[in-house]
Amino acid sequence: MHRMQKYENPGGYGRVKLLSDGRQALVYDDGGQCKIRFKQPKAKVFASPIVVATPPAGAHYTNAELIELQDGTLIYAWNHRWDTKIKVKYSFDGGNTWKYEQTLYEQKWESD
Protein backbone atom coordinates (compact mmCIF):
# COMPACT_ATOMS: atom_id res chain seq x y z
CA MET A 1 0.00 0.00 0.00
CA HIS A 2 1.37 3.44 -0.99
CA ARG A 3 1.26 6.06 1.73
CA MET A 4 0.01 9.40 0.33
CA GLN A 5 0.36 11.50 3.46
CA LYS A 6 3.68 13.30 4.07
CA TYR A 7 4.73 15.94 6.58
CA GLU A 8 6.15 18.95 4.72
CA ASN A 9 6.54 21.86 7.16
CA PRO A 10 5.40 23.31 10.50
CA GLY A 11 3.33 26.15 8.96
CA GLY A 12 -0.37 26.70 9.49
CA TYR A 13 -3.47 26.96 7.32
CA GLY A 14 -1.80 25.23 4.38
CA ARG A 15 -3.50 24.83 1.05
CA VAL A 16 -2.35 23.06 -2.12
CA LYS A 17 -3.27 24.18 -5.63
CA LEU A 18 -2.59 22.29 -8.86
CA LEU A 19 -1.21 24.77 -11.39
CA SER A 20 -1.73 24.67 -15.15
CA ASP A 21 1.93 23.67 -15.70
CA GLY A 22 1.42 20.52 -13.59
CA ARG A 23 3.21 21.77 -10.46
CA GLN A 24 1.60 21.73 -7.05
CA ALA A 25 1.83 24.95 -5.05
CA LEU A 26 1.67 24.78 -1.25
CA VAL A 27 0.77 28.12 0.39
CA TYR A 28 0.86 28.62 4.15
CA ASP A 29 1.90 30.87 7.01
CA ASP A 30 4.97 30.11 9.05
CA GLY A 31 5.77 32.29 12.05
CA GLY A 32 3.49 34.97 10.64
CA GLN A 33 5.21 35.04 7.23
CA CYS A 34 3.47 34.02 4.01
CA LYS A 35 5.37 31.28 2.18
CA ILE A 36 4.99 29.13 -0.91
CA ARG A 37 6.62 25.85 -1.95
CA PHE A 38 6.36 24.09 -5.29
CA LYS A 39 6.46 20.42 -6.25
CA GLN A 40 7.19 19.29 -9.79
CA PRO A 41 4.82 16.66 -11.26
CA LYS A 42 7.12 13.66 -10.65
CA ALA A 43 8.91 14.97 -7.55
CA LYS A 44 8.42 13.28 -4.20
CA VAL A 45 8.92 16.40 -2.07
CA PHE A 46 8.23 20.11 -2.27
CA ALA A 47 11.13 22.48 -3.04
CA SER A 48 12.47 24.92 -0.44
CA PRO A 49 10.09 27.66 0.70
CA ILE A 50 9.93 31.10 -0.89
CA VAL A 51 8.90 33.98 1.38
CA VAL A 52 6.07 35.92 -0.26
CA ALA A 53 5.39 38.48 2.48
CA THR A 54 6.69 39.37 5.94
CA PRO A 55 4.42 41.25 8.36
CA PRO A 56 5.41 44.41 10.18
CA ALA A 57 6.30 44.14 13.88
CA GLY A 58 3.29 43.23 16.00
CA ALA A 59 1.28 41.83 13.06
CA HIS A 60 0.69 38.28 11.85
CA TYR A 61 -0.12 37.03 8.34
CA THR A 62 -2.34 33.96 8.02
CA ASN A 63 -4.93 32.07 5.92
CA ALA A 64 -3.05 32.04 2.61
CA GLU A 65 -4.86 31.43 -0.69
CA LEU A 66 -3.55 31.18 -4.25
CA ILE A 67 -5.24 31.97 -7.56
CA GLU A 68 -3.79 31.34 -11.01
CA LEU A 69 -5.03 33.55 -13.85
CA GLN A 70 -5.33 32.34 -17.45
CA ASP A 71 -2.16 34.22 -18.43
CA GLY A 72 -0.18 32.39 -15.70
CA THR A 73 -0.11 35.27 -13.22
CA LEU A 74 -0.25 34.00 -9.64
CA ILE A 75 -2.13 35.97 -6.99
CA TYR A 76 -1.29 35.18 -3.38
CA ALA A 77 -3.85 36.47 -0.85
CA TRP A 78 -3.78 36.44 2.96
CA ASN A 79 -5.29 37.91 6.10
CA HIS A 80 -3.33 40.62 7.89
CA ARG A 81 -3.93 40.18 11.57
CA TRP A 82 -4.54 42.09 13.74
CA ASP A 83 -5.50 44.96 11.43
CA THR A 84 -8.39 43.07 9.77
CA LYS A 85 -7.14 43.44 6.21
CA ILE A 86 -7.00 41.18 3.19
CA LYS A 87 -3.77 41.68 1.25
CA VAL A 88 -2.40 40.33 -2.04
CA LYS A 89 0.84 40.06 -3.95
CA TYR A 90 1.45 39.05 -7.58
CA SER A 91 3.95 36.84 -9.38
CA PHE A 92 4.54 37.07 -13.13
CA ASP A 93 7.37 34.51 -13.24
CA GLY A 94 5.78 31.30 -11.95
CA GLY A 95 6.14 32.15 -8.26
CA ASN A 96 9.86 32.90 -8.09
CA THR A 97 9.36 36.59 -7.22
CA TRP A 98 6.42 38.47 -5.72
CA LYS A 99 5.54 42.14 -6.34
CA TYR A 100 2.99 44.88 -5.85
CA GLU A 101 1.67 44.15 -2.36
CA GLN A 102 -1.66 45.85 -1.83
CA THR A 103 -4.63 45.87 0.52
CA LEU A 104 -7.85 44.64 -1.13
CA TYR A 105 -10.09 45.02 1.89
CA GLU A 106 -9.86 46.73 5.26
CA GLN A 107 -12.48 46.47 8.00
CA LYS A 108 -13.36 49.92 9.30
CA TRP A 109 -14.77 49.91 12.82
CA GLU A 110 -17.20 52.65 13.74
CA SER A 111 -17.06 53.98 17.28
CA ASP A 112 -20.26 54.33 19.29
GROMACS .gro file of C-alpha atoms in nm:
model
  112
    1MET     CA    1   0.000   0.000   0.000
    2HIS     CA    2   0.137   0.344  -0.099
    3ARG     CA    3   0.126   0.606   0.173
    4MET     CA    4   0.001   0.940   0.033
    5GLN     CA    5   0.036   1.150   0.346
    6LYS     CA    6   0.368   1.330   0.407
    7TYR     CA    7   0.473   1.594   0.658
    8GLU     CA    8   0.615   1.895   0.472
    9ASN     CA    9   0.654   2.186   0.716
   10PRO     CA   10   0.540   2.331   1.050
   11GLY     CA   11   0.333   2.615   0.896
   12GLY     CA   12  -0.037   2.670   0.949
   13TYR     CA   13  -0.347   2.696   0.732
   14GLY     CA   14  -0.180   2.523   0.438
   15ARG     CA   15  -0.350   2.483   0.105
   16VAL     CA   16  -0.235   2.306  -0.212
   17LYS     CA   17  -0.327   2.418  -0.563
   18LEU     CA   18  -0.259   2.229  -0.886
   19LEU     CA   19  -0.121   2.477  -1.139
   20SER     CA   20  -0.173   2.467  -1.515
   21ASP     CA   21   0.193   2.367  -1.570
   22GLY     CA   22   0.142   2.052  -1.359
   23ARG     CA   23   0.321   2.177  -1.046
   24GLN     CA   24   0.160   2.173  -0.705
   25ALA     CA   25   0.183   2.495  -0.505
   26LEU     CA   26   0.167   2.478  -0.125
   27VAL     CA   27   0.077   2.812   0.039
   28TYR     CA   28   0.086   2.862   0.415
   29ASP     CA   29   0.190   3.087   0.701
   30ASP     CA   30   0.497   3.011   0.905
   31GLY     CA   31   0.577   3.229   1.205
   32GLY     CA   32   0.349   3.497   1.064
   33GLN     CA   33   0.521   3.504   0.723
   34CYS     CA   34   0.347   3.402   0.401
   35LYS     CA   35   0.537   3.128   0.218
   36ILE     CA   36   0.499   2.913  -0.091
   37ARG     CA   37   0.662   2.585  -0.195
   38PHE     CA   38   0.636   2.409  -0.529
   39LYS     CA   39   0.646   2.042  -0.625
   40GLN     CA   40   0.719   1.929  -0.979
   41PRO     CA   41   0.482   1.666  -1.126
   42LYS     CA   42   0.712   1.366  -1.065
   43ALA     CA   43   0.891   1.497  -0.755
   44LYS     CA   44   0.842   1.328  -0.420
   45VAL     CA   45   0.892   1.640  -0.207
   46PHE     CA   46   0.823   2.011  -0.227
   47ALA     CA   47   1.113   2.248  -0.304
   48SER     CA   48   1.247   2.492  -0.044
   49PRO     CA   49   1.009   2.766   0.070
   50ILE     CA   50   0.993   3.110  -0.089
   51VAL     CA   51   0.890   3.398   0.138
   52VAL     CA   52   0.607   3.592  -0.026
   53ALA     CA   53   0.539   3.848   0.248
   54THR     CA   54   0.669   3.937   0.594
   55PRO     CA   55   0.442   4.125   0.836
   56PRO     CA   56   0.541   4.441   1.018
   57ALA     CA   57   0.630   4.414   1.388
   58GLY     CA   58   0.329   4.323   1.600
   59ALA     CA   59   0.128   4.183   1.306
   60HIS     CA   60   0.069   3.828   1.185
   61TYR     CA   61  -0.012   3.703   0.834
   62THR     CA   62  -0.234   3.396   0.802
   63ASN     CA   63  -0.493   3.207   0.592
   64ALA     CA   64  -0.305   3.204   0.261
   65GLU     CA   65  -0.486   3.143  -0.069
   66LEU     CA   66  -0.355   3.118  -0.425
   67ILE     CA   67  -0.524   3.197  -0.756
   68GLU     CA   68  -0.379   3.134  -1.101
   69LEU     CA   69  -0.503   3.355  -1.385
   70GLN     CA   70  -0.533   3.234  -1.745
   71ASP     CA   71  -0.216   3.422  -1.843
   72GLY     CA   72  -0.018   3.239  -1.570
   73THR     CA   73  -0.011   3.527  -1.322
   74LEU     CA   74  -0.025   3.400  -0.964
   75ILE     CA   75  -0.213   3.597  -0.699
   76TYR     CA   76  -0.129   3.518  -0.338
   77ALA     CA   77  -0.385   3.647  -0.085
   78TRP     CA   78  -0.378   3.644   0.296
   79ASN     CA   79  -0.529   3.791   0.610
   80HIS     CA   80  -0.333   4.062   0.789
   81ARG     CA   81  -0.393   4.018   1.157
   82TRP     CA   82  -0.454   4.209   1.374
   83ASP     CA   83  -0.550   4.496   1.143
   84THR     CA   84  -0.839   4.307   0.977
   85LYS     CA   85  -0.714   4.344   0.621
   86ILE     CA   86  -0.700   4.118   0.319
   87LYS     CA   87  -0.377   4.168   0.125
   88VAL     CA   88  -0.240   4.033  -0.204
   89LYS     CA   89   0.084   4.006  -0.395
   90TYR     CA   90   0.145   3.905  -0.758
   91SER     CA   91   0.395   3.684  -0.938
   92PHE     CA   92   0.454   3.707  -1.313
   93ASP     CA   93   0.737   3.451  -1.324
   94GLY     CA   94   0.578   3.130  -1.195
   95GLY     CA   95   0.614   3.215  -0.826
   96ASN     CA   96   0.986   3.290  -0.809
   97THR     CA   97   0.936   3.659  -0.722
   98TRP     CA   98   0.642   3.847  -0.572
   99LYS     CA   99   0.554   4.214  -0.634
  100TYR     CA  100   0.299   4.488  -0.585
  101GLU     CA  101   0.167   4.415  -0.236
  102GLN     CA  102  -0.166   4.585  -0.183
  103THR     CA  103  -0.463   4.587   0.052
  104LEU     CA  104  -0.785   4.464  -0.113
  105TYR     CA  105  -1.009   4.502   0.189
  106GLU     CA  106  -0.986   4.673   0.526
  107GLN     CA  107  -1.248   4.647   0.800
  108LYS     CA  108  -1.336   4.992   0.930
  109TRP     CA  109  -1.477   4.991   1.282
  110GLU     CA  110  -1.720   5.265   1.374
  111SER     CA  111  -1.706   5.398   1.728
  112ASP     CA  112  -2.026   5.433   1.929
   0.00000   0.00000   0.00000
